[in-house]
Each structure stands twice: as C-alpha cells, then as structure tokens.
CSV table of C-alpha atoms in Angstrom, one decimal:
chain,number,residue,atom,x,y,z
A,230,MET,CA,142.0,-61.1,80.2
A,231,ASP,CA,143.1,-58.5,82.6
A,232,LYS,CA,146.3,-56.4,82.2
A,233,ILE,CA,148.3,-58.1,84.9
A,234,LYS,CA,147.6,-61.6,83.7
A,235,TYR,CA,148.5,-60.4,80.1
A,236,TYR,CA,151.8,-58.9,81.4
A,237,ILE,CA,152.7,-62.1,83.2
A,238,LEU,CA,152.0,-64.3,80.2
A,239,ALA,CA,153.9,-61.9,78.0
A,240,THR,CA,156.8,-62.2,80.4
A,241,VAL,CA,156.7,-66.0,80.4
A,242,ILE,CA,156.9,-65.9,76.5
A,243,MET,CA,159.9,-63.4,76.6
A,244,ILE,CA,161.8,-65.4,79.3
A,245,THR,CA,161.2,-68.6,77.5
A,246,SER,CA,162.4,-67.2,74.2
A,247,VAL,CA,165.8,-66.1,75.6
A,248,SER,CA,166.3,-68.8,78.2
A,249,CYS,CA,166.8,-72.5,78.4
A,250,SER,CA,164.9,-72.6,81.7
A,251,SER,CA,161.3,-73.8,81.9
A,252,LEU,CA,158.6,-71.8,83.6
A,253,ARG,CA,155.3,-72.5,85.2
A,254,TYR,CA,152.3,-70.3,85.2
A,255,VAL,CA,150.3,-70.6,88.4
A,256,GLU,CA,147.2,-68.9,89.7
A,257,TYR,CA,145.8,-68.5,93.2
A,258,ASP,CA,143.4,-66.4,95.1
A,259,ILE,CA,144.3,-63.4,97.2
A,260,VAL,CA,142.1,-61.2,99.4
A,261,ARG,CA,141.6,-57.6,98.3
A,262,PRO,CA,140.1,-55.0,100.8
A,263,PRO,CA,137.0,-53.0,99.9
A,264,GLN,CA,137.0,-49.3,99.3
A,265,ILE,CA,134.9,-48.7,102.5
A,266,LEU,CA,135.2,-51.1,105.5
A,267,LEU,CA,131.9,-51.5,107.4
A,268,PRO,CA,132.5,-50.7,111.1
A,269,GLY,CA,130.9,-51.8,114.2
A,270,ALA,CA,128.8,-54.7,115.3
A,271,GLU,CA,125.3,-53.1,114.5
A,272,PRO,CA,123.2,-54.7,111.8
A,273,ILE,CA,123.7,-53.6,108.1
A,274,ALA,CA,120.7,-52.0,106.5
A,275,VAL,CA,120.1,-52.3,102.9
A,276,VAL,CA,117.6,-49.9,101.5
A,277,TYR,CA,115.7,-50.2,98.2
A,278,ASN,CA,115.4,-46.8,96.6
A,279,VAL,CA,114.9,-47.6,92.9
A,280,LYS,CA,112.1,-46.0,90.9
A,281,ASP,CA,110.1,-48.1,88.4
A,282,THR,CA,111.7,-46.2,85.5
A,283,ALA,CA,115.3,-47.0,86.5
A,284,VAL,CA,115.4,-50.3,84.5
A,285,SER,CA,114.8,-50.5,80.8
A,286,GLU,CA,112.4,-53.2,79.6
A,287,ILE,CA,114.3,-56.4,79.2
A,288,GLU,CA,112.7,-58.0,76.2
A,289,THR,CA,109.9,-60.0,77.8
A,290,LEU,CA,111.3,-60.2,81.3
A,291,PRO,CA,109.5,-58.0,83.8
A,292,THR,CA,111.7,-55.3,85.1
A,293,ASP,CA,110.6,-55.7,88.7
A,294,THR,CA,111.9,-59.2,88.4
A,295,VAL,CA,115.3,-57.9,87.3
A,296,ARG,CA,115.4,-55.4,90.2
A,297,GLY,CA,114.3,-58.1,92.6
A,298,ILE,CA,117.1,-60.4,91.5
A,299,PHE,CA,119.7,-57.7,91.9
A,300,PHE,CA,118.4,-56.6,95.3
A,301,GLY,CA,118.5,-60.2,96.5
A,302,MET,CA,122.0,-60.7,95.2
A,303,MET,CA,123.2,-57.7,97.2
A,304,MET,CA,121.5,-59.1,100.3
A,305,THR,CA,123.1,-62.5,99.8
A,306,SER,CA,126.5,-61.1,99.4
A,307,LEU,CA,126.4,-59.5,102.7
A,308,LYS,CA,124.8,-62.5,104.4
A,309,ASN,CA,127.5,-64.9,103.0
A,310,SER,CA,130.4,-62.5,103.8
A,311,ILE,CA,132.9,-62.7,106.7
A,312,TYR,CA,131.1,-60.0,108.6
A,313,SER,CA,129.1,-61.3,111.5
A,314,GLN,CA,126.5,-58.5,111.5
A,315,ALA,CA,122.9,-59.2,110.8
A,316,VAL,CA,121.5,-57.8,107.6
A,317,GLU,CA,118.2,-55.8,107.4
A,318,SER,CA,116.3,-54.9,104.2
A,319,TYR,CA,114.0,-51.9,103.8
A,320,MET,CA,111.8,-50.5,101.0
A,321,MET,CA,111.5,-46.6,100.7
A,322,ASP,CA,107.9,-45.6,100.7
A,323,THR,CA,108.5,-43.1,97.9
A,324,PRO,CA,111.7,-44.2,96.0
A,325,THR,CA,113.4,-41.4,94.3
A,326,GLY,CA,116.1,-43.2,92.3
A,327,LYS,CA,118.6,-40.6,93.3
A,328,ALA,CA,121.6,-40.5,95.5
A,329,ILE,CA,120.8,-39.9,99.1
A,330,GLU,CA,121.7,-36.2,100.0
A,331,GLU,CA,123.2,-35.2,103.3
A,332,ASP,CA,120.0,-33.9,105.0
A,333,HIS,CA,118.1,-37.0,104.0
A,334,ALA,CA,121.0,-39.3,104.9
A,335,GLU,CA,120.8,-37.9,108.5
A,336,ILE,CA,117.1,-38.5,108.7
A,337,LEU,CA,117.4,-42.0,107.4
A,338,ALA,CA,120.3,-42.8,109.8
A,339,GLU,CA,118.2,-41.5,112.8
A,340,TYR,CA,115.2,-43.6,111.6
A,341,LEU,CA,117.1,-46.9,111.0
A,342,GLY,CA,119.5,-46.4,113.9
A,343,ARG,CA,123.1,-45.6,114.0
A,344,LYS,CA,124.2,-48.4,111.7
A,345,SER,CA,125.9,-48.9,108.3
A,346,ILE,CA,123.3,-48.2,105.5
A,347,ILE,CA,123.6,-49.1,101.8
A,348,THR,CA,120.9,-47.7,99.6
A,349,LEU,CA,120.4,-49.0,96.1
A,350,ASN,CA,119.4,-45.9,94.1
A,351,GLU,CA,119.7,-46.9,90.6
A,352,LEU,CA,119.8,-50.1,88.4
A,353,ALA,CA,120.0,-49.6,84.7
A,354,VAL,CA,120.1,-52.5,82.2
A,355,SER,CA,120.3,-51.6,78.6
A,356,PRO,CA,119.7,-54.8,76.5
A,357,GLU,CA,121.0,-55.3,73.0
A,358,LEU,CA,120.2,-58.3,70.8
A,359,PHE,CA,121.5,-58.4,67.1
A,360,ALA,CA,122.5,-61.0,64.5
A,361,ASP,CA,124.3,-60.9,61.2
A,362,THR,CA,125.7,-63.3,58.7
A,363,LEU,CA,129.3,-64.3,58.7
A,364,ASP,CA,129.0,-65.7,55.2
A,365,SER,CA,126.1,-67.0,53.2
A,366,ASP,CA,126.0,-70.3,55.3
A,367,TRP,CA,126.7,-69.2,58.8
A,368,TYR,CA,125.2,-66.6,61.2
A,369,LEU,CA,126.3,-65.1,64.5
A,370,SER,CA,124.2,-63.5,67.2
A,371,THR,CA,125.0,-61.4,70.2
A,372,ARG,CA,123.1,-60.6,73.4
A,373,ARG,CA,124.6,-57.8,75.4
A,374,TYR,CA,123.7,-56.0,78.6
A,375,ILE,CA,125.1,-52.6,79.5
A,376,LEU,CA,124.8,-52.4,83.2
A,377,ARG,CA,124.9,-49.5,85.8
A,378,ALA,CA,124.3,-49.5,89.5
A,379,ASN,CA,124.4,-46.6,91.8
A,380,ILE,CA,124.5,-46.9,95.6
A,381,THR,CA,125.0,-44.5,98.6
A,382,MET,CA,126.8,-45.6,101.7
A,383,ILE,CA,125.8,-44.0,105.0
A,384,ILE,CA,128.4,-44.9,107.6
A,385,PRO,CA,128.2,-43.8,111.3
A,386,GLU,CA,130.8,-41.1,112.2
A,387,SER,CA,131.7,-40.6,108.6
A,388,ASN,CA,131.7,-37.3,106.7
A,389,GLY,CA,128.3,-37.5,105.0
A,390,PRO,CA,126.8,-39.9,102.5
A,391,MET,CA,129.2,-41.5,99.9
A,392,THR,CA,127.9,-42.2,96.3
A,393,TYR,CA,129.4,-44.8,94.0
A,394,THR,CA,128.5,-45.9,90.5
A,395,VAL,CA,129.5,-49.3,89.0
A,396,ASN,CA,129.3,-50.1,85.3
A,397,ASP,CA,129.7,-53.4,83.5
A,398,THR,CA,129.0,-55.0,80.2
A,399,LEU,CA,128.3,-58.6,79.7
A,400,THR,CA,128.0,-60.4,76.3
A,401,TRP,CA,126.8,-63.8,75.1
A,402,GLN,CA,127.2,-65.1,71.5
A,403,GLY,CA,125.5,-67.9,69.5
A,404,SER,CA,125.8,-69.1,66.0
A,405,GLY,CA,123.8,-71.3,63.5
A,406,TYR,CA,123.0,-72.0,59.9
A,407,SER,CA,120.1,-69.5,59.9
A,408,LEU,CA,119.3,-66.3,61.6
A,409,GLU,CA,116.7,-68.0,63.8
A,410,GLU,CA,119.0,-70.8,64.7
A,411,ALA,CA,121.7,-68.2,65.7
A,412,ILE,CA,119.3,-66.4,68.0
A,413,THR,CA,117.8,-69.5,69.6
A,414,SER,CA,121.4,-70.8,70.3
A,415,LEU,CA,121.9,-68.1,72.8
A,416,PRO,CA,121.3,-69.0,76.5
A,417,GLU,CA,117.9,-68.4,77.9
A,418,GLN,CA,117.2,-64.8,78.9
A,419,ARG,CA,116.4,-65.5,82.5
A,420,GLU,CA,119.8,-67.4,82.7
A,421,THR,CA,121.7,-64.4,81.2
A,422,ILE,CA,119.9,-61.9,83.5
A,423,ALA,CA,120.7,-63.9,86.5
A,424,GLU,CA,124.3,-64.2,85.6
A,425,ALA,CA,124.5,-60.4,84.7
A,426,MET,CA,122.9,-59.5,88.2
A,427,VAL,CA,125.4,-61.8,90.0
A,428,ALA,CA,128.3,-60.1,88.2
A,429,LEU,CA,127.0,-56.6,88.8
A,430,SER,CA,126.3,-57.4,92.5
A,431,ASN,CA,129.8,-58.8,93.0
A,432,LYS,CA,131.3,-55.5,91.6
A,433,VAL,CA,129.1,-53.5,93.8
A,434,SER,CA,130.0,-55.6,96.8
A,435,GLU,CA,133.6,-55.0,96.2
A,436,ILE,CA,132.9,-51.4,97.4
A,437,TYR,CA,132.1,-52.6,100.9
A,438,LEU,CA,133.3,-56.2,101.3
A,439,PRO,CA,136.6,-57.9,101.1
A,440,TYR,CA,136.8,-60.1,98.0
A,441,ARG,CA,138.9,-62.7,96.3
A,442,GLU,CA,140.8,-62.0,93.2
A,443,LYS,CA,142.7,-64.6,91.2
A,444,VAL,CA,146.3,-63.6,90.4
A,445,GLY,CA,148.8,-65.1,88.1
A,446,ARG,CA,152.4,-65.8,88.9
A,447,ILE,CA,155.4,-67.5,87.3
A,448,TYR,CA,157.9,-69.8,88.9
A,449,PHE,CA,161.1,-71.2,87.6
A,450,VAL,CA,162.0,-74.8,86.9
A,451,SER,CA,165.5,-75.9,86.0
A,452,ILE,CA,167.1,-79.2,84.8
A,453,TYR,CA,168.9,-79.1,88.2
A,454,PRO,CA,167.6,-82.3,90.0
A,455,LEU,CA,166.4,-80.6,93.1
A,456,MET,CA,164.6,-77.9,91.2
A,457,ARG,CA,162.9,-80.6,89.0
A,458,LYS,CA,161.8,-82.5,92.3
A,459,ALA,CA,160.4,-79.3,93.8
A,460,ASP,CA,158.4,-78.6,90.7
A,461,LYS,CA,157.0,-82.2,91.1
A,462,TYR,CA,156.0,-81.4,94.7
A,463,TRP,CA,154.5,-78.0,93.7
A,464,LYS,CA,152.3,-79.6,91.0
A,465,GLU,CA,151.1,-82.1,93.7
A,466,GLU,CA,150.3,-79.1,95.9
A,467,LYS,CA,153.0,-80.1,98.3
A,468,TYR,CA,154.1,-76.5,98.7
A,469,ASP,CA,156.0,-76.9,102.0
A,470,GLU,CA,158.2,-79.7,100.5
A,471,ALA,CA,158.9,-77.7,97.4
A,472,SER,CA,159.9,-74.7,99.5
A,473,TYR,CA,162.4,-76.9,101.5
A,474,LEU,CA,164.2,-77.8,98.2
A,475,TRP,CA,164.1,-74.2,96.9
A,476,GLU,CA,165.7,-72.9,100.1
A,477,TYR,CA,168.3,-75.8,100.1
A,478,VAL,CA,169.2,-74.9,96.6
A,479,PHE,CA,169.5,-71.2,97.4
A,480,GLU,CA,171.7,-71.9,100.4
A,481,ASN,CA,173.9,-74.6,98.7
A,482,THR,CA,174.8,-73.6,95.3
A,483,THR,CA,177.2,-70.9,94.0
A,484,ASN,CA,175.3,-70.5,90.6
A,485,LYS,CA,173.8,-67.1,90.8
A,486,ALA,CA,171.1,-67.7,88.2
A,487,LEU,CA,169.9,-70.9,90.1
A,488,GLN,CA,170.0,-69.0,93.3
A,489,GLY,CA,167.9,-66.3,91.7
A,490,LYS,CA,165.3,-68.8,90.5
A,491,ALA,CA,165.1,-70.5,93.9
A,492,ALA,CA,164.6,-67.1,95.6
A,493,ALA,CA,161.9,-66.1,93.2
A,494,ASN,CA,160.2,-69.4,93.8
A,495,MET,CA,160.5,-68.8,97.6
A,496,ALA,CA,158.7,-65.4,97.2
A,497,ILE,CA,155.8,-67.0,95.6
A,498,TYR,CA,155.6,-69.6,98.4
A,499,GLU,CA,155.7,-66.9,101.0
A,500,GLU,CA,153.0,-64.9,99.2
A,501,LEU,CA,150.8,-68.0,99.0
A,502,ASN,CA,151.0,-68.2,102.8
A,503,ASP,CA,150.2,-64.5,103.2
A,504,ARG,CA,153.7,-63.6,104.5
A,505,TYR,CA,154.2,-60.7,102.3
A,506,GLU,CA,157.2,-59.1,104.1
A,507,SER,CA,159.1,-62.4,103.7
A,508,ALA,CA,158.0,-62.6,100.1
A,509,ILE,CA,159.4,-59.1,99.4
A,510,MET,CA,162.7,-60.2,101.0
A,511,TRP,CA,163.0,-63.2,98.7
A,512,ALA,CA,161.8,-61.3,95.6
A,513,ARG,CA,164.5,-58.6,96.2
A,514,MET,CA,167.3,-61.3,96.6
A,515,ALA,CA,166.1,-62.8,93.3
A,516,PHE,CA,166.1,-59.4,91.7
A,517,ALA,CA,169.7,-58.7,93.0
A,518,LEU,CA,171.0,-62.1,91.8
A,519,PHE,CA,169.4,-61.7,88.3
A,520,SER,CA,170.9,-58.3,88.1
A,521,LYS,CA,174.4,-59.7,88.9
A,522,LYS,CA,174.0,-62.3,86.2
A,523,HIS,CA,173.1,-59.8,83.4
A,524,ASN,CA,174.6,-56.4,82.7
A,525,PHE,CA,171.4,-55.3,81.0
A,526,TYR,CA,167.8,-55.0,82.1
A,527,ASP,CA,166.3,-58.3,80.9
A,528,SER,CA,162.9,-59.9,81.2
A,529,HIS,CA,163.8,-61.8,84.5
A,530,ILE,CA,164.7,-58.5,86.2
A,531,ALA,CA,161.6,-56.7,84.7
A,532,TYR,CA,159.3,-59.4,86.1
A,533,MET,CA,160.9,-59.4,89.5
A,534,SER,CA,160.7,-55.6,89.7
A,535,ASP,CA,156.9,-55.6,88.9
A,536,TYR,CA,156.4,-58.5,91.4
A,537,ILE,CA,158.1,-56.6,94.2
A,538,HIS,CA,155.7,-53.7,93.4
A,539,GLN,CA,152.6,-55.9,93.6
A,540,LEU,CA,153.8,-57.4,96.9
A,541,LYS,CA,154.3,-54.0,98.4
A,542,ILE,CA,150.6,-53.3,97.6
A,543,ARG,CA,149.7,-56.5,99.3
A,544,VAL,CA,151.5,-55.4,102.4
A,545,LYS,CA,149.4,-52.3,102.7
A,546,GLU,CA,146.2,-54.2,101.9
A,547,LYS,CA,146.9,-56.9,104.6
A,548,SER,CA,147.7,-54.1,107.1
A,549,MET,CA,144.2,-52.6,106.4
A,550,LEU,CA,142.4,-55.9,106.8
A,551,ASP,CA,144.3,-56.8,110.0
A,552,LYS,CA,143.5,-53.5,111.6
A,553,ASN,CA,139.9,-54.2,111.1
A,554,SER,CA,140.2,-57.8,112.2
A,555,ILE,CA,138.7,-59.2,109.1
A,556,TYR,CA,141.7,-60.9,107.5
A,557,ALA,CA,141.4,-63.3,105.9
A,558,PHE,CA,139.2,-65.7,104.1
A,559,PRO,CA,139.6,-69.4,105.0
A,560,LYS,CA,142.1,-71.2,102.7
A,561,GLN,CA,140.4,-73.2,100.0
C-alpha cells in the first residue's frame, strides 16, 4: 500500500473515531505526466542495446526470451499510448549494454534521423526461489525477481543523452503440506516472468509516457437528508446529481460543519472532472469552515491541508500536459 493511500485510510479511522459523521473512501484514476515529454511528430525509435550477459539465467527459461518479452512490452506501451507517432525498432550490431555516451548519441541520432530515441541498455533479473516450513505440517514458498532496467533517452534539441535506471521487486508466494507442494503451488514461471516484464516496462514507460495512477480520497456523509441522498447518487455514479445537492447544502445551511463537509465533497467532484483550480477553491473553503468549527488542529483540518497540497501538484501537472497538447486520457 502506497504512503498516500495509507495516510488517507489512517485519516478515515481518526475522523471516524472522533466524529459521528460517516465517511466514504473512493478511488479514481488521475493522469500523471512523465519525466520527459517526447516532442515532435517524428517516429520514435526504440533501440536494443542489451548484451547477452545482462540477464541472469532464469531457472529454465532462456534469457533471450526474457529480454524479448521486455523489449516487446516497451514497444507495445508506445504503440498503445496517446502519442500519434509511429514506433520503429532497431537492434545494435554490437550491443554494449552501457549507457549511450554523448559522442555515440550524436552518431546514433544522425543515423536514425532527428527523432526521439530510447535505447534499452540493460535488463537485469535476479531470481530467488526458496521454501521453508511454517510448522511441522505446513510449508511456505517464495519466488522473487529483483529487477533493474537502464535506458538512455536521446531527444532532439536536448542537452545530450539522459540515462535512467528503474528498479523493482516482485514476489509470489505458495504453500502446501509438503515442500514440493509448496513450490508447485507457485504460479508457472512463464506467467510470473511475463507479469514481471509488464510491471517493469510500465515503470520504465512512466519516464516518457503519461500514465494513470489510482488515488484515494474520502468524502463526508451526514444524517442530514440531502447529504444522505447525495451519497446515494455518488454510489450510483450519478456524480452531477450528487454535486447539485452538496452545493445546495453549502449555500442553504448555517451549520459550519455541514457546510465544510459539503465543500470538501465538492472539491472531490471538481477534481474528478479535472477542474483543479475549482477543486482547490472548494477545498480551501472546507479548510476554513473546519478551522472555524474547532479551536485545535484536528484530523478534518489535517486531511484538507494535505488534500490542498495534492491539488496544487495536480494543477502544475495538468499545465505541463496541456502545454504539450497530450492531456488527457479518455474517461473510462
């Protein structure tokens, strides 16, 4: 569980423990920008530069199969992205397995044309397989892959090649009444390798492709009839109808706590619709109203403070994506 989700769940528990109000934990996707935005309309070149020794032997699975799966995943992520550029693949005649240096980058860029180039330099997979007894009648097994990928980005008009390293670790567990049964209960090796290569490819792709990330939020529910009805609409995914009721409650009640909850919920609604400036406005009103209700820094105020900070980050990220005309993914 990531730190943000853990914080939100902890906040839910804290607020519930000190409040009679009910809370709902919700998740939805947001779009994060990559570290490097690929420019222009020229094709994107993906270059294979991995030496044979870059991948450890994966039990009985040929290492060239592992590398092939990963290289294919990188190609697929680009082809299925929101970029409209064509994708080309190349194999180096004499792979070095090393990051592309500036003089070689210039030669490669001239040879392939002035286009964005992604070179896969290293793929390292360190497999671990072990089992042990939990007690005399039960055994546990673990298959683990320690993964590392290294790529170089060569972008037209940039200040030389840029090298990135991505690390990840994936683990699968099995169990049984014997050591053999515990090991055979693990997923098939080809299945775990494919899953590992997909996961590693996704992490690499986040360097140069916008990506979805699931975020967790909380919204407030009250015994107040209109708030209860809004909650019903939200659970039915009738978000507009829920927002009408929250806005009505905010404008037509004098109860500061109820107004704060309605405003906090409106912030989530605006974020869901990618209107981050408006979401910040509502979140700040909720923060102010919760602050008036209490004369101490309680969990409601702490949550809204953190939420405002996250929304400010989203404003900067949306600006970056808008500037490059790649915002956003279609709504699911």
